[in-house]
Amino acid sequence: MLKATCSGSRYSWHKCQAMMASPVAGREALLVLRSLIKELRYVKPGSSPRNLMAYQHIMEQYRSNQVTSEKVCRAREELLHKARSYLSLLQGIREHEALNQEYKGRERTLEESANLVGLRLPKSPEKD
Amino acid sequence: MVFQKLLIPNFRTVLSRHGNQVQHQVPIQMKRFLKDPKKFYKNVSISKADGLFEINLDKNKLKTPFGTLFRVPTEPLAVAVATEWDSQKEMIKKHSMYLTSLCNTAIDNPTERSKETVIQSVLRFLETDTLCFRLDEPPELAELQTNHWDPVIQWFNDRYSADIKPTTGIISPTIAEETLENLKGHLRSHNEWALVGIESAVHSLKSLILAFALIDRRVDPETALKLSWLELEFQVAKWGRVEWSHDVEFADLKARVSAAGLFIHMVLEKTETIQKMTS
């Protein structure tokens, strides 16, 4: 049975604890969901991830797969695989961008150029 | 067609200071094409028309590089593509929109290849499949390959009635005609969109067997990539990891393989819809 949850819940993944009936697969599915929501926060850093279409779609998928009497549910396995794939997609994109930014070549600043030959920039007087 | 127009000069050649080294600058028209455009929209939404899904960037409908209307057969795919566009910041990083690229390739078919040609090119990868080529030294690596790769090959042989055997030589093992015909038939049962994803997965993983394992959900994308990188990871563990090379490439490939897997699963049962798109 679904637990009653307050609509203003910050950590929406708590809601899903009731969703996944099977213990082992359910636990991993929850972890993946939690990581997915974390990743979705980076999609639009200003606003909550809950406004995103992707968030709503994922939650819908998780909800619709919750009630199954079978221990091994093919649909649930498929969903979990898709969730894992989407998670690694989002993570890969973010990691790639972050690494590129870090190792991207850029022109030396004036200070760095001066430091090459052991010089320092003169201290400019503070503006009042 | 479009590209030929861009290559007509305005080429400017510049003699560098160090002798008569000629440097060709990229023509102005091409520069505009190669530069990342600024984000020109605020809201991304999807809409449904004729059973297909379109992406709207503010009031404009998204189009492919060829100018065709961008339409995908399923809603999850549309949502994922819309999220890619929604996640762009000031500049549009086209290289990071893997699902959009796959859809564009599927819609435009820029290389104008038939389904049969694509299947041939995918199957040819089996001759140089990563999982089939083993090293006999160092022994730790040989053992790693046996322990991790043999089960996957076994699974593949069972599942697809194949007879793939690994080799320690450099010559490709000969593959039985029957196996090839079997696999061809299997690939033919997929629609053109799924084949775009399959080809991408095979290219990124450098292995047809791993791509099939991914499609059949025997492995997830990151595991598939780690299996593909078994030797590299071994060497890296021994000799050191270079963040700006290994990690950058791994992150990119991880995204690529994940996108390919996701794409395939999202279009697999949509042959009828896809056939309607091309008619």
Coordinates of C-alpha atoms in Angstrom, one line a residue:
Chain A
M1 CA 0.0 0.0 0.0
L2 CA 1.2 3.5 -0.8
K3 CA 2.1 5.5 2.3
A4 CA 0.4 8.9 2.5
T5 CA 3.0 11.6 1.9
C6 CA 2.8 15.3 2.3
S7 CA 2.9 17.1 -1.0
G8 CA 5.6 19.6 0.1
S9 CA 8.1 16.8 0.8
R10 CA 11.6 18.0 -0.1
Y11 CA 13.0 14.5 -0.7
S12 CA 10.5 13.0 -3.0
W13 CA 12.3 9.8 -3.2
H14 CA 11.0 9.0 0.2
K15 CA 7.7 8.6 -1.4
C16 CA 9.1 5.9 -3.6
Q17 CA 10.1 3.7 -0.7
A18 CA 6.6 2.4 -0.7
M19 CA 6.6 2.0 -4.4
M20 CA 9.2 -0.7 -4.8
A21 CA 7.8 -4.0 -3.4
S22 CA 10.7 -6.3 -4.0
P23 CA 13.6 -5.7 -1.5
V24 CA 16.8 -6.2 -3.4
A25 CA 15.8 -4.8 -6.8
G26 CA 13.8 -2.2 -5.2
R27 CA 16.7 -0.9 -3.1
E28 CA 18.9 -0.4 -6.1
A29 CA 16.1 1.1 -8.1
L30 CA 15.6 3.7 -5.3
L31 CA 19.3 4.5 -5.3
V32 CA 19.3 5.0 -9.0
L33 CA 16.2 7.2 -8.7
R34 CA 17.8 9.3 -6.0
S35 CA 20.9 9.8 -8.1
L36 CA 18.8 10.6 -11.1
I37 CA 17.0 13.4 -9.2
K38 CA 20.4 14.7 -8.1
E39 CA 21.6 14.8 -11.7
L40 CA 18.4 16.5 -12.8
R41 CA 19.1 19.3 -10.4
Y42 CA 22.0 20.3 -12.7
V43 CA 19.8 20.5 -15.7
K44 CA 18.3 23.7 -14.6
P45 CA 20.3 24.9 -11.6
G46 CA 17.9 27.8 -10.7
S47 CA 14.7 25.8 -10.4
S48 CA 13.6 22.6 -8.7
P49 CA 14.1 19.4 -10.7
R50 CA 10.4 18.6 -10.1
N51 CA 9.4 21.1 -12.8
L52 CA 11.2 19.1 -15.5
M53 CA 9.4 16.9 -17.9
A54 CA 12.0 14.2 -17.4
Y55 CA 11.4 14.2 -13.7
Q56 CA 7.7 13.7 -14.2
H57 CA 8.2 11.0 -16.8
I58 CA 10.6 9.1 -14.5
M59 CA 8.3 9.3 -11.5
E60 CA 5.4 8.2 -13.6
Q61 CA 7.4 5.2 -14.8
Y62 CA 8.4 4.2 -11.3
R63 CA 4.9 4.6 -10.0
S64 CA 3.3 2.5 -12.7
N65 CA 5.8 -0.4 -12.0
Q66 CA 5.3 -0.6 -8.3
V67 CA 2.6 -3.2 -7.8
T68 CA 3.6 -6.6 -9.0
S69 CA 3.2 -9.9 -7.2
E70 CA 6.0 -11.5 -9.1
K71 CA 9.5 -11.3 -7.5
V72 CA 11.2 -10.9 -10.9
C73 CA 9.3 -8.5 -13.1
R74 CA 10.5 -8.1 -16.6
A75 CA 9.0 -4.6 -16.9
R76 CA 10.7 -3.6 -13.7
E77 CA 14.1 -4.9 -15.0
E78 CA 13.6 -2.9 -18.2
L79 CA 12.7 0.2 -16.3
L80 CA 15.8 -0.2 -14.0
H81 CA 18.0 -0.7 -17.0
K82 CA 16.6 2.4 -18.7
A83 CA 17.0 4.4 -15.4
R84 CA 20.6 3.3 -15.1
S85 CA 21.3 4.2 -18.7
Y86 CA 19.8 7.6 -18.3
L87 CA 21.8 8.2 -15.1
S88 CA 25.1 7.3 -16.7
L89 CA 24.1 9.5 -19.7
L90 CA 23.6 12.5 -17.5
Q91 CA 26.6 11.8 -15.4
G92 CA 28.8 11.2 -18.5
I93 CA 27.8 14.5 -20.0
R94 CA 28.4 16.5 -16.8
E95 CA 31.8 14.8 -16.1
H96 CA 32.9 15.3 -19.7
E97 CA 32.0 19.0 -19.6
A98 CA 33.6 19.5 -16.1
L99 CA 36.9 17.8 -17.2
N100 CA 36.9 19.8 -20.5
Q101 CA 36.5 23.0 -18.6
E102 CA 39.3 22.1 -16.2
Y103 CA 41.8 21.1 -18.9
K104 CA 40.8 23.5 -21.6
G105 CA 43.7 25.5 -22.8
R106 CA 43.6 29.2 -22.2
E107 CA 45.9 32.1 -22.7
R108 CA 48.2 32.9 -19.8
T109 CA 47.1 35.8 -17.7
L110 CA 49.5 38.8 -17.3
E111 CA 50.3 37.6 -13.9
E112 CA 51.2 34.1 -15.0
S113 CA 53.4 35.4 -17.8
A114 CA 55.3 37.6 -15.4
N115 CA 55.7 34.7 -13.0
L116 CA 57.4 32.7 -15.8
V117 CA 60.4 34.9 -15.6
G118 CA 60.2 35.4 -11.9
L119 CA 58.6 38.8 -11.9
R120 CA 55.6 40.0 -10.0
L121 CA 53.0 42.6 -11.1
P122 CA 53.3 45.8 -9.1
K123 CA 50.5 46.3 -6.6
S124 CA 48.1 48.9 -7.9
P125 CA 46.9 51.4 -5.3
E126 CA 43.4 50.7 -3.9
K127 CA 40.7 52.8 -5.4
D128 CA 38.6 54.6 -2.9
Chain B
M1 CA 25.2 19.8 -51.2
V2 CA 25.3 22.3 -48.4
F3 CA 28.9 21.6 -47.7
Q4 CA 30.1 22.1 -51.2
K5 CA 28.7 25.6 -51.1
L6 CA 30.6 26.3 -48.0
L7 CA 33.9 25.2 -49.5
I8 CA 33.9 27.7 -52.3
P9 CA 36.5 30.4 -51.4
N10 CA 36.8 32.9 -49.3
F11 CA 39.9 31.0 -48.3
R12 CA 42.6 33.2 -46.9
T13 CA 46.1 32.0 -46.7
V14 CA 48.5 33.5 -44.3
L15 CA 52.3 33.2 -44.5
S16 CA 53.6 32.7 -41.0
R17 CA 56.6 34.5 -39.7
H18 CA 58.6 31.2 -39.7
G19 CA 59.4 30.7 -43.3
N20 CA 56.9 29.9 -46.0
Q21 CA 54.6 27.9 -43.9
V22 CA 51.1 28.3 -45.4
Q23 CA 48.2 28.3 -43.0
H24 CA 44.7 28.0 -44.3
Q25 CA 42.2 29.8 -42.3
V26 CA 38.8 28.2 -42.1
P27 CA 36.4 30.0 -44.4
I28 CA 34.0 32.5 -42.8
Q29 CA 30.9 30.5 -43.7
M30 CA 32.2 27.4 -42.2
K31 CA 33.3 29.2 -39.0
R32 CA 29.7 30.1 -38.3
F33 CA 28.7 26.5 -38.8
L34 CA 31.4 25.1 -36.6
K35 CA 30.9 27.6 -33.7
D36 CA 28.5 26.8 -30.9
P37 CA 25.4 29.0 -31.3
K38 CA 24.1 31.0 -28.4
K39 CA 21.0 29.7 -26.7
F40 CA 18.2 31.4 -28.5
Y41 CA 15.2 30.1 -26.6
K42 CA 13.9 30.0 -23.1
N43 CA 11.3 27.3 -22.9
V44 CA 11.4 23.8 -24.3
S45 CA 8.2 21.7 -24.8
I46 CA 7.0 18.8 -26.7
S47 CA 3.9 18.4 -28.8
K48 CA 2.2 15.5 -30.5
A49 CA 1.1 15.5 -34.1
D50 CA 0.1 12.6 -36.3
G51 CA 1.2 10.1 -33.6
L52 CA 4.7 11.6 -33.6
F53 CA 6.4 13.9 -31.2
E54 CA 7.9 17.2 -32.0
I55 CA 10.2 19.5 -29.9
N56 CA 9.4 23.2 -29.5
L57 CA 12.0 25.7 -28.6
D58 CA 9.9 28.7 -27.6
K59 CA 7.6 29.1 -30.6
N60 CA 10.0 27.4 -33.1
K61 CA 9.8 23.8 -34.0
L62 CA 13.1 21.9 -33.8
K63 CA 14.6 20.9 -37.2
T64 CA 17.3 18.5 -38.2
P65 CA 20.6 19.7 -39.8
F66 CA 19.1 19.0 -43.2
G67 CA 16.1 21.3 -42.4
T68 CA 13.6 18.5 -41.9
L69 CA 11.1 18.7 -39.1
F70 CA 12.4 16.9 -36.1
R71 CA 9.9 14.1 -35.2
V72 CA 10.4 11.1 -33.0
P73 CA 8.2 8.0 -32.6
T74 CA 8.0 7.8 -28.8
E75 CA 7.3 10.2 -26.0
P76 CA 10.1 9.1 -23.7
L77 CA 12.6 9.8 -26.5
A78 CA 11.0 13.2 -27.1
V79 CA 11.2 14.0 -23.3
A80 CA 14.9 13.0 -23.2
V81 CA 15.7 15.1 -26.3
A82 CA 13.8 18.1 -24.9
T83 CA 15.8 17.7 -21.6
E84 CA 19.0 17.9 -23.6
W85 CA 17.9 21.1 -25.2
D86 CA 16.6 22.4 -21.9
S87 CA 19.9 21.7 -20.1
Q88 CA 21.9 24.0 -22.4
K89 CA 23.3 27.0 -20.7
E90 CA 24.5 30.2 -22.5
M91 CA 25.9 28.4 -25.5
I92 CA 24.5 25.3 -27.2
K93 CA 27.0 22.5 -26.8
K94 CA 25.9 20.4 -29.8
H95 CA 28.6 17.7 -29.1
S96 CA 27.0 16.9 -25.7
M97 CA 23.5 16.3 -27.2
Y98 CA 24.0 12.6 -28.0
L99 CA 20.3 11.6 -28.3
T100 CA 19.6 14.6 -30.5
S101 CA 22.4 13.5 -32.8
L102 CA 21.2 9.9 -33.0
C103 CA 17.7 11.2 -33.9
N104 CA 19.1 13.5 -36.5
T105 CA 21.1 10.7 -38.1
A106 CA 18.0 8.5 -38.1
I107 CA 15.8 11.1 -39.7
D108 CA 18.3 12.5 -42.2
N109 CA 20.3 9.4 -43.0
P110 CA 23.1 11.8 -44.2
T111 CA 25.3 9.0 -45.6
E112 CA 22.3 7.7 -47.6
R113 CA 23.0 4.1 -46.8
S114 CA 20.4 1.4 -47.2
K115 CA 19.5 -0.8 -44.2
E116 CA 21.4 -3.7 -45.8
T117 CA 24.6 -1.6 -46.0
V118 CA 24.3 -0.6 -42.4
I119 CA 23.8 -4.2 -41.4
Q120 CA 26.9 -5.3 -43.4
S121 CA 29.0 -2.6 -41.8
V122 CA 27.8 -3.6 -38.3
L123 CA 28.5 -7.3 -38.9
R124 CA 32.0 -6.6 -40.2
F125 CA 32.8 -5.4 -36.6
L126 CA 32.5 -9.0 -35.5
E127 CA 35.7 -9.9 -37.3
T128 CA 37.6 -7.4 -35.2
D129 CA 35.6 -7.8 -32.0
T130 CA 37.5 -6.6 -28.9
L131 CA 36.4 -9.6 -26.9
C132 CA 37.9 -12.1 -29.4
F133 CA 41.4 -10.8 -29.3
R134 CA 43.4 -12.0 -26.3
L135 CA 46.8 -11.4 -25.1
D136 CA 48.9 -14.2 -23.6
E137 CA 51.1 -11.9 -21.6
P138 CA 51.1 -10.4 -19.0
P139 CA 49.4 -13.5 -17.4
E140 CA 47.3 -11.3 -15.1
L141 CA 45.8 -9.5 -18.1
A142 CA 45.2 -12.8 -19.9
E143 CA 43.4 -14.1 -16.8
L144 CA 41.3 -11.0 -16.5
Q145 CA 40.3 -11.3 -20.1
T146 CA 39.3 -15.0 -19.6
N147 CA 37.3 -14.3 -16.5
H148 CA 35.5 -11.3 -17.8
W149 CA 35.1 -11.9 -21.5
D150 CA 34.6 -15.6 -21.8
P151 CA 31.2 -15.6 -20.0
V152 CA 30.0 -12.9 -22.4
I153 CA 31.1 -14.8 -25.5
Q154 CA 29.5 -17.9 -24.0
W155 CA 26.2 -16.1 -23.5
F156 CA 26.4 -14.7 -27.1
N157 CA 27.0 -18.1 -28.6
D158 CA 24.1 -19.6 -26.7
R159 CA 21.7 -16.8 -27.4
Y160 CA 22.5 -16.3 -31.1
S161 CA 23.5 -19.9 -32.0
A162 CA 26.9 -18.6 -32.9
D163 CA 30.3 -20.2 -32.7
I164 CA 32.6 -17.3 -31.8
K165 CA 36.0 -18.3 -30.4
P166 CA 38.7 -16.0 -29.1
T167 CA 42.2 -16.0 -30.6
T168 CA 45.6 -14.9 -29.4
G169 CA 46.8 -14.2 -32.9
I170 CA 46.5 -11.1 -35.0
I171 CA 44.5 -12.7 -37.8
S172 CA 40.7 -12.4 -37.5
P173 CA 39.1 -15.7 -36.7
T174 CA 36.8 -17.0 -39.5
I175 CA 33.2 -16.8 -38.7
A176 CA 30.8 -19.4 -40.0
E177 CA 28.5 -18.4 -42.8
E178 CA 25.5 -19.7 -40.8
T179 CA 26.4 -17.5 -37.9
L180 CA 26.6 -14.5 -40.1
E181 CA 23.3 -15.2 -41.8
N182 CA 21.7 -15.8 -38.4
L183 CA 22.9 -12.4 -37.1
K184 CA 22.0 -10.7 -40.3
G185 CA 18.5 -12.0 -40.0
H186 CA 18.4 -10.8 -36.4
L187 CA 19.6 -7.3 -37.3
R188 CA 17.1 -7.2 -40.2
S189 CA 14.3 -7.6 -37.7
H190 CA 15.2 -4.2 -36.2
N191 CA 13.9 -1.0 -37.7
E192 CA 16.2 1.6 -39.2
W193 CA 16.2 3.8 -36.1
A194 CA 17.3 1.0 -33.9
L195 CA 20.0 0.2 -36.3
V196 CA 21.4 3.8 -36.0
G197 CA 21.6 3.2 -32.2
I198 CA 23.1 -0.3 -32.7
E199 CA 25.8 1.0 -35.0
S200 CA 26.7 3.8 -32.6
A201 CA 26.9 1.3 -29.7
V202 CA 29.1 -1.0 -31.7
H203 CA 31.4 1.8 -32.7
S204 CA 31.7 3.2 -29.2
L205 CA 32.2 -0.2 -27.6
K206 CA 34.5 -1.5 -30.4
S207 CA 32.7 -4.8 -30.0
L208 CA 29.5 -6.2 -31.6
I209 CA 29.2 -8.8 -28.8
L210 CA 29.2 -6.1 -26.1
A211 CA 26.7 -4.1 -28.1
F212 CA 24.4 -7.1 -28.3
A213 CA 24.8 -7.7 -24.6
L214 CA 23.8 -4.1 -24.0
I215 CA 20.7 -4.4 -26.2
D216 CA 19.6 -7.6 -24.4
R217 CA 20.1 -5.8 -21.1
R218 CA 22.7 -8.4 -20.0
V219 CA 25.0 -5.5 -19.0
D220 CA 24.3 -1.8 -18.3
P221 CA 26.2 0.9 -20.4
E222 CA 28.9 1.6 -17.9
T223 CA 29.7 -2.1 -17.3
A224 CA 29.8 -2.6 -21.1
L225 CA 32.3 0.2 -21.4
K226 CA 34.4 -1.1 -18.6
L227 CA 34.5 -4.5 -20.3
S228 CA 35.5 -2.9 -23.6
W229 CA 38.2 -1.0 -21.8
L230 CA 39.5 -4.0 -19.9
E231 CA 43.0 -3.9 -21.3
L232 CA 43.2 -0.2 -21.1
E233 CA 42.1 -0.1 -17.5
F234 CA 44.7 -2.8 -16.7
Q235 CA 47.5 -0.7 -18.2
V236 CA 46.2 2.4 -16.5
A237 CA 46.1 0.7 -13.2
K238 CA 49.7 -0.3 -13.7
W239 CA 51.2 2.8 -15.4
G240 CA 49.0 5.6 -14.2
R241 CA 45.9 7.4 -15.2
V242 CA 46.0 10.6 -17.2
E243 CA 42.9 12.6 -16.2
W244 CA 42.8 14.9 -19.2
S245 CA 43.0 11.9 -21.5
H246 CA 41.6 8.8 -20.0
D247 CA 38.9 10.3 -17.8
V248 CA 37.7 12.7 -20.6
E249 CA 37.4 9.9 -23.1
F250 CA 35.7 7.6 -20.6
A251 CA 33.2 10.2 -19.7
D252 CA 32.4 10.9 -23.3
L253 CA 32.2 7.2 -24.3
K254 CA 30.0 6.5 -21.2
A255 CA 27.6 9.1 -22.3
R256 CA 27.7 7.8 -25.9
V257 CA 27.1 4.2 -25.0
S258 CA 24.3 5.1 -22.6
A259 CA 22.7 7.3 -25.2
A260 CA 22.9 4.5 -27.8
G261 CA 21.4 2.0 -25.4
L262 CA 18.7 4.3 -24.3
F263 CA 17.9 5.2 -27.9
I264 CA 17.7 1.6 -29.0
H265 CA 15.4 0.6 -26.2
M266 CA 13.1 3.6 -26.8
V267 CA 12.6 2.8 -30.5
L268 CA 12.7 -1.0 -30.5
E269 CA 9.0 -1.7 -30.7
K270 CA 8.1 1.2 -33.0
T271 CA 8.7 -0.3 -36.4
E272 CA 5.2 0.5 -37.6
T273 CA 5.4 4.2 -36.5
I274 CA 8.8 4.5 -38.1
Q275 CA 7.7 3.0 -41.3
K276 CA 4.9 5.6 -41.4
M277 CA 7.5 8.3 -41.0
T278 CA 9.4 7.4 -44.0
S279 CA 6.5 6.8 -46.3

